[in-house]
Coordinates of C-alpha atoms in Angstrom, one line a residue:
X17 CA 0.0 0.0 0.0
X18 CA 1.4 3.3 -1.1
X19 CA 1.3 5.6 1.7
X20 CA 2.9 8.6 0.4
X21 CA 0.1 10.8 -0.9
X22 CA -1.8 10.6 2.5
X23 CA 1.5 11.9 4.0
X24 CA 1.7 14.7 1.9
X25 CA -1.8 15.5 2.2
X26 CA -1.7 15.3 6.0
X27 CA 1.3 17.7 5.5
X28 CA -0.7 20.2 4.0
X29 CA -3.5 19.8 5.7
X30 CA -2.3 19.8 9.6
X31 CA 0.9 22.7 8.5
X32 CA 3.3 20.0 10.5
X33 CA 5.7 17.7 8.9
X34 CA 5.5 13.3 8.9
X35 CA 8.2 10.8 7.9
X36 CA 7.5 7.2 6.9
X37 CA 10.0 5.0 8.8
X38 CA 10.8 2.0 10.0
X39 CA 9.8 0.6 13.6
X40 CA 11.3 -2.9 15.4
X41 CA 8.5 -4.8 16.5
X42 CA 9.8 -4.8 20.2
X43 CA 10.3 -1.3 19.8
X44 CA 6.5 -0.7 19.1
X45 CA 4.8 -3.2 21.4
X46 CA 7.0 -2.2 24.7
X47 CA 5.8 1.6 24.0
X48 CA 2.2 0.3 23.3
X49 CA 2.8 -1.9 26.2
X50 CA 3.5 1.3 28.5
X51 CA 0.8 4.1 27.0
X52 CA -2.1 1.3 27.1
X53 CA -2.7 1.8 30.7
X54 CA -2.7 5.9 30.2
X55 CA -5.0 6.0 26.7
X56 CA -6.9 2.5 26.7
X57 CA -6.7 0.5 23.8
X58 CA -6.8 2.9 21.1
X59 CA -2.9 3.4 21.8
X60 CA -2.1 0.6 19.9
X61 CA -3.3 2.7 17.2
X62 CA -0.5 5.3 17.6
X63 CA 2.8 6.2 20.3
X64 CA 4.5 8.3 22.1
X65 CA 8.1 8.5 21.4
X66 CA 9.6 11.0 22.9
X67 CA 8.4 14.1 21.6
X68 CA 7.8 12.3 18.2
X69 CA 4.1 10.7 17.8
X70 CA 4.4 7.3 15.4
X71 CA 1.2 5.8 13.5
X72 CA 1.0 2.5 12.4
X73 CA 0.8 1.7 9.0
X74 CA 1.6 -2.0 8.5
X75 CA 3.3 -5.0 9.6
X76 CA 5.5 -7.0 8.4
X77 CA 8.0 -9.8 9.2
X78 CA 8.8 -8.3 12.6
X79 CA 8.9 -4.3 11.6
X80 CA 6.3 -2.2 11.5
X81 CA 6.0 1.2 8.8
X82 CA 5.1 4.1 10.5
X83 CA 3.8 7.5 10.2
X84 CA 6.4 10.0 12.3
X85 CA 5.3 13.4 13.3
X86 CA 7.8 15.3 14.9
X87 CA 7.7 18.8 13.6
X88 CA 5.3 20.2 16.7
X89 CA 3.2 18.7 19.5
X90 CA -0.3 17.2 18.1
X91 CA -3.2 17.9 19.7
X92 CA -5.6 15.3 20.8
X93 CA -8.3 16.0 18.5
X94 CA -5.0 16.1 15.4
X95 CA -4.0 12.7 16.8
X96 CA -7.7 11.1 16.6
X97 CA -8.0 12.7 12.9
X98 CA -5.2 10.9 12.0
X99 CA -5.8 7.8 13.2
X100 CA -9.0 7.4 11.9
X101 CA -7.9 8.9 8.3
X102 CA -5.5 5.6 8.2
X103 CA -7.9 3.4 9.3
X104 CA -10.3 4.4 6.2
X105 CA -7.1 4.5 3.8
X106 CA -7.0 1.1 4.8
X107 CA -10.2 -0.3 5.0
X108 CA -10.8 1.7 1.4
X109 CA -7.7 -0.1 -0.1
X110 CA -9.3 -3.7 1.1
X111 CA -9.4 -5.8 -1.7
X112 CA -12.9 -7.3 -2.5
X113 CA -13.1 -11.1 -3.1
X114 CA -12.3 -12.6 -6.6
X115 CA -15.0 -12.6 -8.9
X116 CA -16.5 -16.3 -8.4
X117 CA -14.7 -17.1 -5.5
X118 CA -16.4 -20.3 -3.7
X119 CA -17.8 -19.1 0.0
X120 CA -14.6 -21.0 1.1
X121 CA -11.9 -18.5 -0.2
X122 CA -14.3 -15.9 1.2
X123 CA -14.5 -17.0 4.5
X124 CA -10.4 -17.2 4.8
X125 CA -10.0 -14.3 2.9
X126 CA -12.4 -12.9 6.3
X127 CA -9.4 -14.5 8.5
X128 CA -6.9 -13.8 6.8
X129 CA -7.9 -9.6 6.7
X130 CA -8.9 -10.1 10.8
X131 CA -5.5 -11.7 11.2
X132 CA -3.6 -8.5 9.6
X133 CA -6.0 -5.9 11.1
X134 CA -4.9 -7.5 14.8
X135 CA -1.2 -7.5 13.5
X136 CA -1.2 -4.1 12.5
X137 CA -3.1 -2.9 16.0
X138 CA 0.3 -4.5 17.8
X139 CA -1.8 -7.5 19.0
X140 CA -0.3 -11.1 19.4
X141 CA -2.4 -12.9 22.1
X142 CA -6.2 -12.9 21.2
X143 CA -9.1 -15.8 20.3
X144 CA -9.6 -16.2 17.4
X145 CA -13.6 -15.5 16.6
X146 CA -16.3 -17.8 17.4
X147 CA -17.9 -17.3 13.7
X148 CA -14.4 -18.3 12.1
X149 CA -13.6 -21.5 14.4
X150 CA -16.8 -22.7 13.9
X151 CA -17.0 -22.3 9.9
X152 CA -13.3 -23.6 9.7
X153 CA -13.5 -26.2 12.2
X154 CA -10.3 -24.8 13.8
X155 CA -10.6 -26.5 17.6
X156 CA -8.2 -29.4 16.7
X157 CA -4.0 -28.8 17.0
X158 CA -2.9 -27.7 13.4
X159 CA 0.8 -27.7 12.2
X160 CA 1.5 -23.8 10.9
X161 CA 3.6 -22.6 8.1
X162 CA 4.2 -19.4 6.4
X163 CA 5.2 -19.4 3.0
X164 CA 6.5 -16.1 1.0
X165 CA 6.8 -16.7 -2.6
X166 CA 9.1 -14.4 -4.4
X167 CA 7.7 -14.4 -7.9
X168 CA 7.5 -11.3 -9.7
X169 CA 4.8 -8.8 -8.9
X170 CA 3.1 -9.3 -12.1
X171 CA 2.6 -12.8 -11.1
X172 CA -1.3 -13.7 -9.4
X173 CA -1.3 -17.1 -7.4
X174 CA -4.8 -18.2 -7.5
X175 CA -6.1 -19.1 -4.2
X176 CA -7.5 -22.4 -5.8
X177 CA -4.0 -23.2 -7.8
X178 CA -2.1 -23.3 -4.4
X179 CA -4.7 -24.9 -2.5
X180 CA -4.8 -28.1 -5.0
X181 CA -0.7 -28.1 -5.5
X182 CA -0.3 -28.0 -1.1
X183 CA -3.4 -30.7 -0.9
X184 CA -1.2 -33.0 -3.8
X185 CA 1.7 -32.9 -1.6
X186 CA 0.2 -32.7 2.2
X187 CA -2.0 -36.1 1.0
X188 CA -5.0 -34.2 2.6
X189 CA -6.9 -31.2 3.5
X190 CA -5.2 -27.7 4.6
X191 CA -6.5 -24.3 5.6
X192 CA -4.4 -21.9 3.4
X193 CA -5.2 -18.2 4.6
X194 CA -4.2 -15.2 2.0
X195 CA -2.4 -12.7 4.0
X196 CA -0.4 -9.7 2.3
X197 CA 0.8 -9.9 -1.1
X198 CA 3.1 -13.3 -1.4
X199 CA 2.5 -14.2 1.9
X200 CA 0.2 -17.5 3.1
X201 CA -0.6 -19.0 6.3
X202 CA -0.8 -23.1 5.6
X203 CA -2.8 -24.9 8.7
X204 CA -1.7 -28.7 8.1
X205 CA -3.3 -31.6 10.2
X206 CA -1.2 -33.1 13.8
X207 CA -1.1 -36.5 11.3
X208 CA 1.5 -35.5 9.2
X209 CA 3.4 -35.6 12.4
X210 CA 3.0 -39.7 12.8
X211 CA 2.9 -40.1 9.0
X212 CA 6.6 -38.4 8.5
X213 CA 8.3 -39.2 11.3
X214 CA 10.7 -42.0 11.2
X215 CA 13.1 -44.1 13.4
X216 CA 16.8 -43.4 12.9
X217 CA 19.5 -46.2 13.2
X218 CA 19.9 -45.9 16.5
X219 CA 16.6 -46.9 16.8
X220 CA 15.4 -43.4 18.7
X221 CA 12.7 -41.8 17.0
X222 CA 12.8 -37.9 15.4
X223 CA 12.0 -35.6 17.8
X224 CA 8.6 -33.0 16.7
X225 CA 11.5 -30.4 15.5
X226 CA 13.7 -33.3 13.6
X227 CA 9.9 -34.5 12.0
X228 CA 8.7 -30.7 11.0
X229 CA 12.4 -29.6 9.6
X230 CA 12.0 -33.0 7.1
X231 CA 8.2 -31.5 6.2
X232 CA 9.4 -28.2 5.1
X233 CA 12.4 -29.0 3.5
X234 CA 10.0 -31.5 1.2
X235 CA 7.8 -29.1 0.9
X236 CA 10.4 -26.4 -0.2
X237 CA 11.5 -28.7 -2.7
X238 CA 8.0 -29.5 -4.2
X239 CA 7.3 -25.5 -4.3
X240 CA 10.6 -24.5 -5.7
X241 CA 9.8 -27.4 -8.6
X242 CA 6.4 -27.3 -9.4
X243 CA 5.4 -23.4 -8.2
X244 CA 6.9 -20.1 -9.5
X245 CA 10.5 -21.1 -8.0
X246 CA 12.3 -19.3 -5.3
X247 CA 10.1 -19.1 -2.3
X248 CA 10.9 -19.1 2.0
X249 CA 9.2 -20.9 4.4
X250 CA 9.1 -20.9 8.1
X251 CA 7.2 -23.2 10.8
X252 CA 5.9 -23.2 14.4
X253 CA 5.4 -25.9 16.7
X254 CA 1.6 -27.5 16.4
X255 CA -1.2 -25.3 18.0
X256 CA -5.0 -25.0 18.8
X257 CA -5.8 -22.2 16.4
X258 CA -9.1 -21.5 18.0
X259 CA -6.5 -19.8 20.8
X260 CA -3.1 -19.5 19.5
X261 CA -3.5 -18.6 15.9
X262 CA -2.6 -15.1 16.3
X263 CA 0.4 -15.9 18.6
X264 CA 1.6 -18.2 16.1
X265 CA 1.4 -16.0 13.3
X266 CA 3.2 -13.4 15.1
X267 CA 6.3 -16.2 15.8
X268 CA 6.5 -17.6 12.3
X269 CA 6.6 -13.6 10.9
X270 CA 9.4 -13.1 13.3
X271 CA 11.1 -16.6 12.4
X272 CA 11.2 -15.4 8.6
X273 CA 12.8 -11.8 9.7
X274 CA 15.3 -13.5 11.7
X275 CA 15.9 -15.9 9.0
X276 CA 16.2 -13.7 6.0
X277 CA 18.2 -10.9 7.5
X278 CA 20.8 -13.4 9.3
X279 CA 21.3 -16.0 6.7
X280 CA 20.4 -14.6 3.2
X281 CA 21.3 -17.7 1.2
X282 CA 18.3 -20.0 3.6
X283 CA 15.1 -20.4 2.6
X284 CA 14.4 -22.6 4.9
X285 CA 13.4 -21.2 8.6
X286 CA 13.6 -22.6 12.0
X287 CA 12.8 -20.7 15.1
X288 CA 14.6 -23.5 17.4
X289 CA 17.7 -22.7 14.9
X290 CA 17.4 -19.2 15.2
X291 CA 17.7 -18.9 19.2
X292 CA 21.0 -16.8 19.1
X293 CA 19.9 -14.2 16.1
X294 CA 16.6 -13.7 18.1
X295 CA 18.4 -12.9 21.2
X296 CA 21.0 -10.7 19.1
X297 CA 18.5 -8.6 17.1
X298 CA 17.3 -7.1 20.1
X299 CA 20.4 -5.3 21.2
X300 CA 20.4 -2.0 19.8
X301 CA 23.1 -1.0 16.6
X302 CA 25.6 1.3 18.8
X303 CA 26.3 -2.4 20.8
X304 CA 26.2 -4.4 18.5
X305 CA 28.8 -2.2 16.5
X306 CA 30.9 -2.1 20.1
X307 CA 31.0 -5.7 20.4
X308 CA 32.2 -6.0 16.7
X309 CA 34.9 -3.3 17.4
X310 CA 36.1 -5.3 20.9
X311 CA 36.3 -8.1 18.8
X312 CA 37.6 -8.1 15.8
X313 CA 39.5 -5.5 17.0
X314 CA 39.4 -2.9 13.9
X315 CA 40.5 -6.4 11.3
X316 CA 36.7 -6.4 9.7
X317 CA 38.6 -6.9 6.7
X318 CA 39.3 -10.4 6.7
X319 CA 35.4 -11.4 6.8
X320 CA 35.7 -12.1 3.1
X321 CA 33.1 -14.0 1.1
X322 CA 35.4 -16.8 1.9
X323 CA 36.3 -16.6 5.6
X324 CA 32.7 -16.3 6.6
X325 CA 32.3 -19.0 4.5
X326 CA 35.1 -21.2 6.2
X327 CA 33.7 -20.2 9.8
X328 CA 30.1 -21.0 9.4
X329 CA 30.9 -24.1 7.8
X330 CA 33.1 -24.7 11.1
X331 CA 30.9 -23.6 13.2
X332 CA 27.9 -26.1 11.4
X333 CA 30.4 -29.0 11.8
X334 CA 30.7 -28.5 15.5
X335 CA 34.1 -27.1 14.8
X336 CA 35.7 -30.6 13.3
X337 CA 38.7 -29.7 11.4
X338 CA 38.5 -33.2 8.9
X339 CA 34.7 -32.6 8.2
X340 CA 35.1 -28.9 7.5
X341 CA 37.9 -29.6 5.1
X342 CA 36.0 -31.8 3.3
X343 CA 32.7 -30.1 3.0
X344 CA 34.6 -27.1 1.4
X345 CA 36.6 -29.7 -0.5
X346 CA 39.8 -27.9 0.3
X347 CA 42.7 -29.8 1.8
X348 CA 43.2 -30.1 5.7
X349 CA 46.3 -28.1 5.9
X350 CA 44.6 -25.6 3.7
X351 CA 41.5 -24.8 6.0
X352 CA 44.1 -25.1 9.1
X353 CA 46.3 -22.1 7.6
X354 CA 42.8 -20.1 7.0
X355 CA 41.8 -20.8 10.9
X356 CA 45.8 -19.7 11.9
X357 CA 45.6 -16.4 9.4
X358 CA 42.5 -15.1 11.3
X359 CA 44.2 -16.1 14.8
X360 CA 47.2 -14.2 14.3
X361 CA 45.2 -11.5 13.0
X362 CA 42.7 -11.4 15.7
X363 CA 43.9 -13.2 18.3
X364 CA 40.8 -15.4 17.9
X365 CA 41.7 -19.2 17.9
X366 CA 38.6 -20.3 16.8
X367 CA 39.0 -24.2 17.6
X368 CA 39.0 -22.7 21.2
X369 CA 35.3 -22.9 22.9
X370 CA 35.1 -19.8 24.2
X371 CA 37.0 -17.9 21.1
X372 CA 34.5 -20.0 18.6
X373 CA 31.6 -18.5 20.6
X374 CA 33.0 -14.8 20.2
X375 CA 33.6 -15.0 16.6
X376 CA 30.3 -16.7 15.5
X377 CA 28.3 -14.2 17.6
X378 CA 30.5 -11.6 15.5
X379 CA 30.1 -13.5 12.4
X380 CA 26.4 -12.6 12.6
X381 CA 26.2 -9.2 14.1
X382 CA 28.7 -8.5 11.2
X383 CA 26.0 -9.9 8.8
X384 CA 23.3 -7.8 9.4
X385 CA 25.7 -4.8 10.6
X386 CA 27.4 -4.2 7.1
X387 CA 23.8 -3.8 5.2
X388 CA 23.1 -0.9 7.1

């Protein structure tokens, strides 16, 4: 949704100035979080920042856009106008059902446009509606997945297309939700749990996390085949959506930020493989820029396309000298004069524990760091 001629004409209008900008998730909830007690819940629609007031726009993969007035204070009646003139941008921008859509599509097109609307308020715990648990039968433990194609714009998915292709390769029914443009909420059944999982050689079964990683990486590999190519999934653990639909929604949106800003090559997403870049994306830049200049210690230049990709393969290998060498199918001595280069560069040995755990924290701060 293009916000830029409200901005301007709230410009004009009001004789103050507004910025679009970016806002962290956990930025925006803890200052709804502390202004809900003083305005109710309407501040959800807008905070206090300072002397800055930010409007929601959208949300998105753990960010939210924003509407920044900072120019002068707003007055309350200013703050309410504006409010409510983005809340009938976006209700007028709605997009109506396909033309012959079947009462199914219409009824999660409902959900999926309820699911956003609570999104965009800064909600992540609610119930989901009597009305759509009832019609959707959505009382039984579900398996959820995101999926965010990256086709070209001009491309349409057809609700009906998808459906059929996900029903081929799940063996039964889904719920697939349309939520913004590319994105989709899949709901599969708690059976594909028993039907996938297997028993390994040492006659232990997969664990829930081993059985759900094997699902999506089929499933990746089916989309990527048989779809419109490159695409990025991410998956939560099993839930009742008649409760934790929204919750869930808000962790698999989250899984694919994490996922797609630490590891830009994945397509795949894991939240119980993305533990540390969840806990490091919450620092704020100025620390995370420290930590990088106590470590590396001003030698940022030797994370090369091909020492980060030495380290993470390390680091993936539980730090085995042998397997690493062969997975980059370089010779042992060869990856042991890479890991002594950065040592005496750094001082970092990083088949040390505690070194190894300094430099891969690094090794992903300095990921996301050097975009900005």
């Amino acid at each position: 949704m293009d916000w830029e001629q409200m901005r301007a004409q709230l410009e004009a209008i009001l004789e103050a100035p507004f910025t679009i900008e970016d806002m962290q998730d956990e930025v925006w909830r803890r200052l709804a979080e502390e202004q809900l007690e003083e305005r109710g819940i309407e501040a959800v629609r807008s905070v206090a920042q300072g002397s800055r007031i930010a409007f929601v726009l959208s949300a998105a993969a753990g960010r939210m856009q924003v509407l920044v007035s900072a120019g002068r204070e707003l007055t309350t009646a200013e703050r309410r106008l504006i409010e409510l003139t983005i809340e009938t941008r976006r209700s007028a921008d709605k997009k109506p059902a396909p033309a012959g859509a079947s009462d199914e599509e219409k009824r999660v097109g409902a959900l999926g446009e309820w699911l956003l609307e609570q999104c965009e308020h800064g909600v992540q715990e609610a119930d989901l509606p009597d009305a759509f648990v009832s019609q959707m039968s959505l009382y039984s433990t579900k398996i959820p997945l995101l999926l965010y194609g990256d086709y070209s714009q001009t491309r349409k998915v057809q609700y009906r297309e998808l459906k059929k292709l996900l029903e081929t390769f799940f063996d039964g029914d889904i719920i697939l939700i349309p939520l913004q443009d590319k994105e989709w909420l899949i709901l599969g059944a708690e059976a594909l749990l028993l039907g996938a999982a297997e028993e390994r050689e040492d006659g232990d079964e997969e664990s829930v996390e081993e059985t759900l990683s094997a699902i999506v990486s089929g499933l990746h590999a089916m989309l990527e085949s048989e779809w419109v190519g490159e695409c990025h999934l991410a998956v939560d653990l099993p839930m009742k959506p008649s409760q934790a639909m929204l919750s869930s929604l808000y962790r698999l949106r989250e899984t694919m930020m994490l996922g797609r800003l630490f590891h830009v090559t994945s397509n795949i997403h894991l939240p119980w493989k993305l533990r540390l870049e969840k806990l490091l994306h919450l620092l704020p830049d100025r620390d995370k820029a420290k930590y990088l200049g106590q470590v590396l210690k001003g030698a940022d230049h030797l994370l090369d396309a091909e020492t980060q990709t030495t380290l993470e393969q390390f680091f993936a290998l539980d730090c085995n000298v042998s397997e690493t060498a062969k997975k980059l199918y370089v010779h042992r001595n060869t990856l042991l004069y890479r890991l002594d280069k950065f040592k005496q560069e750094t001082g970092l040995d990083v088949r040390s524990f505690s070194d190894a755990v300094l430099v891969r924290i690094a090794l992903l701060l300095y990921k996301v760091t050097k975009r900005k």
